[in-house]
CSV table of C-alpha atoms in Angstrom, one decimal:
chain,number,residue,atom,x,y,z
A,1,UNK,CA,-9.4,-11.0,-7.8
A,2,UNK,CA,-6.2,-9.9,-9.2
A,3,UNK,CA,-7.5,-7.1,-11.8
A,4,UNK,CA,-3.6,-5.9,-12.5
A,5,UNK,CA,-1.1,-6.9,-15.2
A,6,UNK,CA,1.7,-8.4,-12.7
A,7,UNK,CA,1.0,-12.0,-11.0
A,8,UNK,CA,1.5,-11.6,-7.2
A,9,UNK,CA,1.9,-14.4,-4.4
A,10,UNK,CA,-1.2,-14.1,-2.1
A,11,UNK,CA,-1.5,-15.4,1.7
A,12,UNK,CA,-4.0,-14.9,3.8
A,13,UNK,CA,-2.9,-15.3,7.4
A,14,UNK,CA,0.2,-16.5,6.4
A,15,UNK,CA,-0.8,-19.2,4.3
A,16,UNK,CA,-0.1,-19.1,1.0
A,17,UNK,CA,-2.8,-19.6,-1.4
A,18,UNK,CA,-2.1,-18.7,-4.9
A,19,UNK,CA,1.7,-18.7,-6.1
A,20,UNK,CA,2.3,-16.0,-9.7
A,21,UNK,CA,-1.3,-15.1,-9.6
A,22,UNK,CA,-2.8,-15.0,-13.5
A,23,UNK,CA,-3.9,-11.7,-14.7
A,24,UNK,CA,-8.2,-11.3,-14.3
A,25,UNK,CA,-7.9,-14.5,-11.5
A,26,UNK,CA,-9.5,-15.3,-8.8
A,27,UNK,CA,-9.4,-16.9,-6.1
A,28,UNK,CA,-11.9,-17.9,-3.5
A,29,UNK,CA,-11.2,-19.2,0.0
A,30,UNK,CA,-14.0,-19.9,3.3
A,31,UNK,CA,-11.8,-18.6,6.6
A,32,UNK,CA,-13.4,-18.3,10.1
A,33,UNK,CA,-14.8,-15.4,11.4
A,34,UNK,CA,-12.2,-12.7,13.0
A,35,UNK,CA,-9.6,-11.0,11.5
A,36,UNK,CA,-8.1,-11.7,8.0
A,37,UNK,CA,-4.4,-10.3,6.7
A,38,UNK,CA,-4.2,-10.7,3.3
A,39,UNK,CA,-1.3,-10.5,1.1
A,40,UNK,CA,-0.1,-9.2,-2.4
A,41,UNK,CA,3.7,-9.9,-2.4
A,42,UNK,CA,5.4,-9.3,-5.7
A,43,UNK,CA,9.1,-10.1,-7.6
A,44,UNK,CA,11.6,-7.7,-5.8
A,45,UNK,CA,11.4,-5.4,-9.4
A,46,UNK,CA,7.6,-4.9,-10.5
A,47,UNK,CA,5.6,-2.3,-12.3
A,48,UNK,CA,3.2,-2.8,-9.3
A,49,UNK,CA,2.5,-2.3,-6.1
A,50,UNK,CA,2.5,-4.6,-3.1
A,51,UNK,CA,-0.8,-5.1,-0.6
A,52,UNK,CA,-1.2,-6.0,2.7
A,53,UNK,CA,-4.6,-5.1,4.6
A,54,UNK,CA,-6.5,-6.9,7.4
A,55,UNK,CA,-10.0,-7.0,7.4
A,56,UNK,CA,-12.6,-7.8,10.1
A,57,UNK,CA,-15.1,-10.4,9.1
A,58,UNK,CA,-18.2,-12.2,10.7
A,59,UNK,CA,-19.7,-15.1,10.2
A,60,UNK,CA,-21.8,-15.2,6.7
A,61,UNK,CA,-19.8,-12.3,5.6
A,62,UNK,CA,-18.2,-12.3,2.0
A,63,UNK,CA,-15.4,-9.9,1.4
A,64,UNK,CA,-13.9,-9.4,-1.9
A,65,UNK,CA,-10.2,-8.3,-2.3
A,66,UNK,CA,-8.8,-6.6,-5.8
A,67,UNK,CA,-5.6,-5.9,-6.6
A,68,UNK,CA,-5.1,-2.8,-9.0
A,69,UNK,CA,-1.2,-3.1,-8.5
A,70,UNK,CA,-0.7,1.0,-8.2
């Protein structure tokens, strides 16, 4: 859910998945169970902050991700 005024590239284990991510969109995605990285990359000049995290997920589990930007 990208809850911030810029519009990041996400990836989640390197793939990409949403390319100049609206403002208030979301995006939903069914991975296998393990551990996720998930990316926030942004222009090289932007009011917000990049995110990269990793969660741990099992099977059945639903994880939601928002990006503030700060």
């Amino acid at each position: 859910f990208n809850n911030s005024i810029c519009t990041p590239d996400v990836s989640v284990n390197g793939n990409d998945v949403a390319t100049d991510m609206g403002i208030l969109a979301t995006q939903t995605l069914e991975v296998d169970a393990g551990d996720i990285d998930v990316e926030f990359d942004l222009a090289f000049i932007s009011l917000c902050t990049a995110l990269d995290t990793t969660f741990t997920v099992a099977c059945g589990d639903t994880v939601v991700v928002e990006f503030t930007g700060i």
